[in-house]
Short mmCIF file of C-alpha atoms in Angstrom, two decimals:
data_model
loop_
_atom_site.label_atom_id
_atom_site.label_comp_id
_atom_site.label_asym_id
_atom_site.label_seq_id
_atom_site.Cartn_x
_atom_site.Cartn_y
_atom_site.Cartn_z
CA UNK F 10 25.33 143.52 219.01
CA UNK F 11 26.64 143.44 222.92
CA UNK F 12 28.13 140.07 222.00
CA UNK F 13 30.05 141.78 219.10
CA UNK F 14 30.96 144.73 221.58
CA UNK F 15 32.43 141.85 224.30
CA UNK F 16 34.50 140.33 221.76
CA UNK F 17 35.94 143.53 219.98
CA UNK F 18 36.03 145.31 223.13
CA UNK F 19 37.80 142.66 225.71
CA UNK F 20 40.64 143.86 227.76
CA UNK F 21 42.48 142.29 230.57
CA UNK F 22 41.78 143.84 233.90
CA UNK F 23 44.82 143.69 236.07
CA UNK F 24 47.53 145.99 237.22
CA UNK F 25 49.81 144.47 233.88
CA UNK F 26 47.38 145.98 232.02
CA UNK F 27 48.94 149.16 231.48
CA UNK F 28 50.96 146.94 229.76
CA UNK F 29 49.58 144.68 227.40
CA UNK F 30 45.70 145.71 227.96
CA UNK F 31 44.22 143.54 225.76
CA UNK F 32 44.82 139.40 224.13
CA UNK F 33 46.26 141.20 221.03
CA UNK F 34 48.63 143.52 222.74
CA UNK F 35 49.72 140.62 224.99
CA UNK F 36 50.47 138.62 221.85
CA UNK F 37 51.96 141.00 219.89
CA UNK F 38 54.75 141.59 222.71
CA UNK F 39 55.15 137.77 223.10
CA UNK F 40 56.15 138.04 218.84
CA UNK F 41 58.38 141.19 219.73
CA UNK F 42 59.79 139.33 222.51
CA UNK F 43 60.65 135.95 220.63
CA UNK F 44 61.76 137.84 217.24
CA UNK F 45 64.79 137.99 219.02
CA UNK F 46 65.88 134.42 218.75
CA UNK F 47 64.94 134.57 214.71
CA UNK F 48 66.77 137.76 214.13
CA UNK F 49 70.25 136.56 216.30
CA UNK F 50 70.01 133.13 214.31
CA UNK F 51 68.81 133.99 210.83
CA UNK F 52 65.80 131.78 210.70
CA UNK F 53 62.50 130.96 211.60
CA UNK F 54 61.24 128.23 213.53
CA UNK F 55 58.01 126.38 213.49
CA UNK F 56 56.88 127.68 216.83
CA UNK F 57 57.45 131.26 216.03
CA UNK F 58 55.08 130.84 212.77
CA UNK F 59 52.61 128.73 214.92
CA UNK F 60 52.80 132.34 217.31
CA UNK F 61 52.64 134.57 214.34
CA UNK F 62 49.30 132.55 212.84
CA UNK F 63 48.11 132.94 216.63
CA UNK F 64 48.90 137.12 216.56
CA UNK F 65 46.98 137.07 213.04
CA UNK F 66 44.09 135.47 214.38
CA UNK F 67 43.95 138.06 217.62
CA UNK F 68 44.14 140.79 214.59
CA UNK F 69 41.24 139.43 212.68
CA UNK F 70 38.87 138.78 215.52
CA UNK F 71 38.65 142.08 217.07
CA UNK F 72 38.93 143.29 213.26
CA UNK F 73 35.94 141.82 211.93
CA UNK F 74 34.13 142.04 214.55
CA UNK F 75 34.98 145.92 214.62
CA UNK F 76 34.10 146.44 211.01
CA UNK F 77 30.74 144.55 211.81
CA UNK F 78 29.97 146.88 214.51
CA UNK F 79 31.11 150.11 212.54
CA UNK F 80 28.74 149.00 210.09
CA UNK F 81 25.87 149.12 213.13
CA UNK F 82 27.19 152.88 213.58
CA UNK F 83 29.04 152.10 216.33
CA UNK F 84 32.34 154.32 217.45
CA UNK F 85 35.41 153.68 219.86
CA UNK F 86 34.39 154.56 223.71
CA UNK F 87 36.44 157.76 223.53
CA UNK F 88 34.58 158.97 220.29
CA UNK F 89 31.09 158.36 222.00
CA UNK F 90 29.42 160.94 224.25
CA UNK F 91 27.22 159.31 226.68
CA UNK F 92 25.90 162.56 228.31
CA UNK F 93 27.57 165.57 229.34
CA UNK F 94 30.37 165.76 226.85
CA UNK F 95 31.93 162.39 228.80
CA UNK F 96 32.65 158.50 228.02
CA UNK F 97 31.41 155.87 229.45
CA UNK F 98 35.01 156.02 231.40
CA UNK F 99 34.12 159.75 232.34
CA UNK F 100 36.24 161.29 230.41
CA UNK F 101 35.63 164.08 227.53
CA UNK F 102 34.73 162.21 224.42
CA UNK F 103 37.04 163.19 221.14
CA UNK F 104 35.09 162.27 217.98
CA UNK F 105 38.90 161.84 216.18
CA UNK F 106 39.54 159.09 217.85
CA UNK F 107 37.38 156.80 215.89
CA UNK F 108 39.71 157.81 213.00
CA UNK F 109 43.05 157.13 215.37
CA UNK F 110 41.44 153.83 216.33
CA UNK F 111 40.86 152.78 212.62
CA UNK F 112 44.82 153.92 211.63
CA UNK F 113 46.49 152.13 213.94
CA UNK F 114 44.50 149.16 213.53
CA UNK F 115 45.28 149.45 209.70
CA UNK F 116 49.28 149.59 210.26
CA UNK F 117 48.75 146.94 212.15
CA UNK F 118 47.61 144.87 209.57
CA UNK F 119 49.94 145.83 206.90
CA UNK F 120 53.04 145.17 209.67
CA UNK F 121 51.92 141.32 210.03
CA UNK F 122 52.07 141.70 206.23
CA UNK F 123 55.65 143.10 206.24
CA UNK F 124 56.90 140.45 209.26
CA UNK F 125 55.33 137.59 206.37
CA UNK F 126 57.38 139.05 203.85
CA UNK F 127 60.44 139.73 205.74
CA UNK F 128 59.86 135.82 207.08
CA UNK F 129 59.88 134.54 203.72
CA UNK F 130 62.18 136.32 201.74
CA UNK F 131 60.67 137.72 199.18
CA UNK F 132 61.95 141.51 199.02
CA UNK F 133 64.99 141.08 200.83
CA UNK F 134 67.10 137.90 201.33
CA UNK F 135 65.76 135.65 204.42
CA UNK F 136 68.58 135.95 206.73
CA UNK F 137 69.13 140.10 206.05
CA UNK F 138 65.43 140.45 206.83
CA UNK F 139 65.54 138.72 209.97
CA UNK F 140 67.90 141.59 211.25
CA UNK F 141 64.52 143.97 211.23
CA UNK F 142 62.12 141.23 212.34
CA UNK F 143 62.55 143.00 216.36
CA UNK F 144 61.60 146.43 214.70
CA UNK F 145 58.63 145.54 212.84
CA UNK F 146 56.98 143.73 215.77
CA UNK F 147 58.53 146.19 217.83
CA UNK F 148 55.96 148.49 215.60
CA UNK F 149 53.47 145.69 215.70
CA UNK F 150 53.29 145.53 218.96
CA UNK F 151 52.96 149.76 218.86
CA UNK F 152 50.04 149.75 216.74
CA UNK F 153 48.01 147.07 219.07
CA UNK F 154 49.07 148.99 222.55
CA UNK F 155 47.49 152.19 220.49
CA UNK F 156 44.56 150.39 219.24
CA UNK F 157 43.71 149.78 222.85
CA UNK F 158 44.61 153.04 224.28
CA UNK F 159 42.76 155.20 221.31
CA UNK F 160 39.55 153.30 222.00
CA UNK F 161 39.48 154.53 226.02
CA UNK F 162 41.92 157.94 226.14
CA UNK F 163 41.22 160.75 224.54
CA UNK F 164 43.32 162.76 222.67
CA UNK F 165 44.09 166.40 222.23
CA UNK F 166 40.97 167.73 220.68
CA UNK F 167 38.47 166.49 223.43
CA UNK F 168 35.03 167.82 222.07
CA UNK F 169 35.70 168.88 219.18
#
């Protein structure tokens, strides 16, 4: 079980943390970063998919190793009271944020599904949906910063 709580729970501990605090978040701004390139030409290179399969994989590791350890009854930091109402960070634990943590780790998910389509044209044509490739892993890149930050902060119904 701690092994499962190291992997799902890694996070980068630097001052560019605040950042990108964990692999994920780091990769998912590397995609929002390089969708540029993709969206000013039209198309998709081979490195940008090789990157995309790479931000998949830091989704599905920390995913299934999450569900594993929900499954063990386990809850976010910030939705776990330790003693005296706190986190282990010492700060008031907010039971909602296992829910927040869970949401965001969803749209997640269903945004690398989105950048797939939008990649290969099936909705839209290939080079119109290249024009929102920066805004959905501008969102992508949202949902993993939040994932992070839901799973240590809490939110506005400490407590409760």
């Amino acid at each position: 079980m701690e092994l499962l709580r190291l992997i799902h729970g890694y996070q980068f501990d630097s001052s560019l943390a605040t950042l990108f605090p964990t692999p994920y978040a780091l990769a998912t701004l590397i995609l929002f970063v390089w969708s540029l390139g993709p969206a000013l030409k039209g198309t998709v290179g081979f490195s940008f998919l090789v990157w995309l399969r790479i931000t998949w994989a830091l989704t599905l590791i920390p995913g299934v190793t999450g569900v594993m350890l929900a499954l063990g009854g386990a809850k976010v930091p910030s939705a776990t009271d330790v003693g005296g109402g706190l986190t282990k960070y010492r700060l008031p634990y907010d039971p909602s944020r296992d829910y927040e943590h869970w949401m965001y780790a969803a749209l997640a998910l269903l945004t690398l599904y989105v950048i797939e389509v939008l990649i290969k044209g099936h909705l839209v044509e290939q080079r119109r949906g290249m024009k929102f490739l920066p805004l959905a892993t501008l969102f992508l890149y949202a949902c993993a910063y939040r994932v992070g930050q839901v799973a240590v902060v809490p939110g506005s119904t400490p407590g409760s």
